[in-house]
Amino acid sequence: MDPVLKQSFVAAELLKCIHIGLLCLQEDPAVRPNMSSVAVMLTSDTVTLPQPTQPAFSAGRIVAKSGQSSSSDSKVCSVNEVTLSDMSPR
């Protein structure tokens, strides 16, 4: 954690936001909270949050040297030329 940021937030609130974010990433859409539930979770201190399950997927990072691409048939999209995003559908 960046020491400069450490003074600008409450750790419990940060963990609560991460927990709610993980609930929104659950593999089964039926168990993900709807937006009204998320709003209640964010504003209430008394709501007990359910345990999230393992997220459905993880997006990895590909770091390439200048001029190198991850695939010859895909368009490489990078704003900062540090990471490469392969834009292809599932």
GROMACS .gro file of C-alpha atoms in nm:
model
   90
    1MET     CA    1   0.000   0.000   0.000
    2ASP     CA    2   0.127   0.343  -0.093
    3PRO     CA    3   0.198   0.531   0.233
    4VAL     CA    4   0.054   0.851   0.086
    5LEU     CA    5  -0.283   0.683   0.023
    6LYS     CA    6  -0.291   0.511   0.360
    7GLN     CA    7  -0.396   0.834   0.532
    8SER     CA    8  -0.683   0.907   0.290
    9PHE     CA    9  -0.918   0.612   0.354
   10VAL     CA   10  -1.063   0.392   0.626
   11ALA     CA   11  -0.934   0.035   0.591
   12ALA     CA   12  -1.269  -0.121   0.687
   13GLU     CA   13  -1.447   0.075   0.412
   14LEU     CA   14  -1.187  -0.028   0.155
   15LEU     CA   15  -1.223  -0.396   0.250
   16LYS     CA   16  -1.602  -0.364   0.233
   17CYS     CA   17  -1.581  -0.224  -0.122
   18ILE     CA   18  -1.346  -0.504  -0.229
   19HIS     CA   19  -1.581  -0.762  -0.074
   20ILE     CA   20  -1.883  -0.618  -0.259
   21GLY     CA   21  -1.681  -0.609  -0.582
   22LEU     CA   22  -1.600  -0.978  -0.542
   23LEU     CA   23  -1.971  -1.052  -0.493
   24CYS     CA   24  -2.038  -0.881  -0.828
   25LEU     CA   25  -1.780  -1.106  -1.001
   26GLN     CA   26  -1.932  -1.441  -0.903
   27GLU     CA   27  -1.954  -1.694  -1.185
   28ASP     CA   28  -2.328  -1.762  -1.149
   29PRO     CA   29  -2.524  -1.445  -1.239
   30ALA     CA   30  -2.814  -1.564  -1.021
   31VAL     CA   31  -2.606  -1.521  -0.704
   32ARG     CA   32  -2.460  -1.181  -0.797
   33PRO     CA   33  -2.623  -0.890  -0.614
   34ASN     CA   34  -2.842  -0.650  -0.812
   35MET     CA   35  -2.766  -0.279  -0.809
   36SER     CA   36  -3.021  -0.195  -0.540
   37SER     CA   37  -2.862  -0.460  -0.314
   38VAL     CA   38  -2.517  -0.316  -0.386
   39ALA     CA   39  -2.642   0.032  -0.291
   40VAL     CA   40  -2.780  -0.104   0.038
   41MET     CA   41  -2.455  -0.290   0.109
   42LEU     CA   42  -2.249   0.025   0.047
   43THR     CA   43  -2.462   0.253   0.264
   44SER     CA   44  -2.541   0.020   0.554
   45ASP     CA   45  -2.309  -0.073   0.837
   46THR     CA   46  -2.541  -0.344   0.971
   47VAL     CA   47  -2.588  -0.562   0.661
   48THR     CA   48  -2.402  -0.893   0.681
   49LEU     CA   49  -2.227  -0.957   0.351
   50PRO     CA   50  -2.232  -1.313   0.212
   51GLN     CA   51  -1.902  -1.486   0.138
   52PRO     CA   52  -1.809  -1.454  -0.231
   53THR     CA   53  -1.719  -1.762  -0.431
   54GLN     CA   54  -1.415  -1.796  -0.655
   55PRO     CA   55  -1.434  -1.543  -0.944
   56ALA     CA   56  -1.522  -1.688  -1.284
   57PHE     CA   57  -1.196  -1.581  -1.449
   58SER     CA   58  -0.886  -1.376  -1.403
   59ALA     CA   59  -0.748  -1.129  -1.652
   60GLY     CA   60  -0.373  -1.167  -1.673
   61ARG     CA   61  -0.118  -0.916  -1.789
   62ILE     CA   62   0.102  -0.956  -2.091
   63VAL     CA   63   0.413  -0.744  -2.086
   64ALA     CA   64   0.593  -0.723  -2.417
   65LYS     CA   65   0.899  -0.544  -2.545
   66SER     CA   66   0.858  -0.265  -2.797
   67GLY     CA   67   0.759  -0.397  -3.139
   68GLN     CA   68   0.655  -0.738  -3.004
   69SER     CA   69   0.292  -0.850  -3.030
   70SER     CA   70   0.103  -1.128  -2.849
   71SER     CA   71  -0.053  -1.268  -3.166
   72SER     CA   72  -0.004  -1.201  -3.535
   73ASP     CA   73  -0.377  -1.224  -3.621
   74SER     CA   74  -0.515  -1.003  -3.342
   75LYS     CA   75  -0.515  -0.627  -3.311
   76VAL     CA   76  -0.297  -0.512  -3.023
   77CYS     CA   77  -0.447  -0.229  -2.818
   78SER     CA   78  -0.230  -0.040  -2.575
   79VAL     CA   79  -0.263   0.316  -2.456
   80ASN     CA   80   0.061   0.340  -2.262
   81GLU     CA   81   0.276   0.088  -2.458
   82VAL     CA   82   0.352  -0.095  -2.132
   83THR     CA   83   0.079  -0.362  -2.137
   84LEU     CA   84  -0.097  -0.526  -2.427
   85SER     CA   85  -0.467  -0.606  -2.440
   86ASP     CA   86  -0.583  -0.876  -2.679
   87MET     CA   87  -0.931  -0.769  -2.788
   88SER     CA   88  -1.102  -1.093  -2.890
   89PRO     CA   89  -1.441  -1.236  -2.794
   90ARG     CA   90  -1.482  -1.552  -2.591
   0.00000   0.00000   0.00000
